[in-house]
C-alpha positions as CSV (number, residue, x, y, z in Angstrom):
1,M,-15.7,-0.1,5.7
2,N,-14.1,0.2,9.1
3,V,-10.7,-1.2,9.9
4,T,-10.1,-2.0,13.6
5,Q,-6.6,-2.9,14.8
6,K,-4.8,-4.3,17.7
7,K,-1.3,-5.8,18.1
8,A,-0.5,-8.7,20.4
9,H,2.4,-11.0,20.6
10,G,4.0,-9.5,17.4
11,T,1.0,-10.1,15.3
12,L,-1.1,-7.3,13.8
13,S,-4.8,-8.2,14.3
14,L,-7.3,-6.5,12.1
15,S,-11.0,-6.7,11.7
16,L,-13.0,-5.5,8.7
17,E,-16.5,-4.3,9.2
18,G,-18.9,-3.1,6.4
19,D,-18.9,-3.4,2.7
20,L,-15.8,-4.4,0.8
21,T,-16.8,-3.3,-2.7
22,I,-15.5,-1.2,-5.5
23,A,-16.9,1.8,-3.8
24,T,-14.9,1.2,-0.6
25,V,-11.8,-0.8,-1.7
26,K,-9.4,2.2,-2.1
27,K,-10.2,3.7,1.3
28,T,-10.0,0.2,2.9
29,Y,-6.6,-0.3,1.4
30,D,-5.5,3.1,2.6
31,D,-6.8,2.3,6.1
32,L,-5.0,-1.1,6.1
33,V,-1.7,0.6,5.1
34,A,-2.2,3.2,7.9
35,A,-2.8,0.3,10.3
36,G,0.5,-1.2,9.3
37,I,-0.4,-4.1,6.9
38,H,2.9,-3.7,5.1
39,G,4.9,-3.8,8.3
40,D,7.4,-6.5,9.4
41,S,5.0,-8.4,11.6
42,S,2.6,-11.1,10.6
43,A,-1.1,-10.1,10.3
44,E,-4.4,-11.7,10.8
45,I,-7.7,-10.2,9.4
46,S,-11.1,-11.1,10.6
47,L,-13.8,-11.1,7.9
48,A,-16.6,-11.9,10.2
49,K,-18.3,-8.5,9.9
50,V,-18.0,-8.0,6.2
51,D,-21.6,-7.1,5.0
52,D,-20.9,-7.2,1.3
53,I,-18.1,-8.1,-1.0
54,D,-17.6,-7.9,-4.8
55,T,-14.8,-8.9,-7.1
56,A,-12.9,-5.7,-6.3
57,G,-13.0,-6.6,-2.6
58,L,-11.9,-10.1,-3.4
59,Q,-9.1,-8.7,-5.5
60,L,-7.8,-6.7,-2.6
61,L,-7.8,-9.7,-0.3
62,C,-6.0,-11.8,-2.9
63,Y,-3.4,-9.0,-3.3
64,L,-2.9,-8.9,0.5
65,A,-2.5,-12.6,0.6
66,S,0.0,-12.8,-2.2
67,S,2.1,-9.6,-1.5
68,R,3.5,-10.7,1.9
69,S,6.4,-13.1,2.5
70,A,6.1,-16.3,4.5
71,K,7.9,-14.5,7.4
72,N,5.2,-11.8,7.6
73,A,2.2,-13.6,6.1
74,V,-1.4,-12.5,6.4
75,A,-4.0,-14.9,7.6
76,F,-7.8,-14.5,7.0
77,H,-10.4,-16.0,9.3
78,D,-14.0,-15.9,10.4
79,C,-15.8,-15.4,7.0
80,S,-19.1,-13.6,7.3
81,A,-22.3,-15.3,6.0
82,V,-22.2,-13.0,2.9
83,I,-18.7,-14.1,2.0
84,T,-19.7,-17.7,2.4
85,A,-22.8,-17.3,0.4
86,K,-21.0,-15.5,-2.5
87,N,-18.2,-18.1,-2.3
88,N,-20.8,-20.8,-2.8
89,A,-22.8,-19.0,-5.5
90,F,-19.9,-17.9,-7.6
91,K,-17.4,-20.7,-6.8
92,F,-14.7,-18.1,-5.8
93,N,-13.1,-20.8,-3.6
94,T,-11.9,-18.2,-1.2
95,D,-10.6,-20.9,1.2
96,T,-8.0,-21.8,-1.4
97,L,-7.4,-18.3,-2.8
98,L,-6.9,-16.7,0.5
99,G,-5.9,-19.6,2.7
100,I,-8.8,-18.9,5.0
101,S,-8.8,-20.7,8.3
102,K,-12.1,-21.7,9.9
C-alpha cells in the first residue's frame, strides 16, 4: 500500500494505492500518521486506487472516520471498483459507515 500526500488550502489530501488488507494495514496506518493524518487540518482520502480491501482495511477506515473531530474531519471519496464490489457483495454499506462522497 502506498500513501501519497499533498496539502492544499489547509486540507491534507491523501491517496491510497494498493491492497488495504490485514497484511498491510499496520504499515498503512503508520504511513498515514507520518503523513499527518492526526494533525489539526481536515483530510480527504481518495480510495480510487485501492486494489483489495478486507475487514481489517475497512476497520482502519472506520477508525479514521470516527477518531477525528468535526473541525478536522476526514472525508473519503472515489471508491475503487473493488471497494464498490465488496460493498455490494457483503453489504458493508461503506457510504454510510465512512460518509463516502461520490
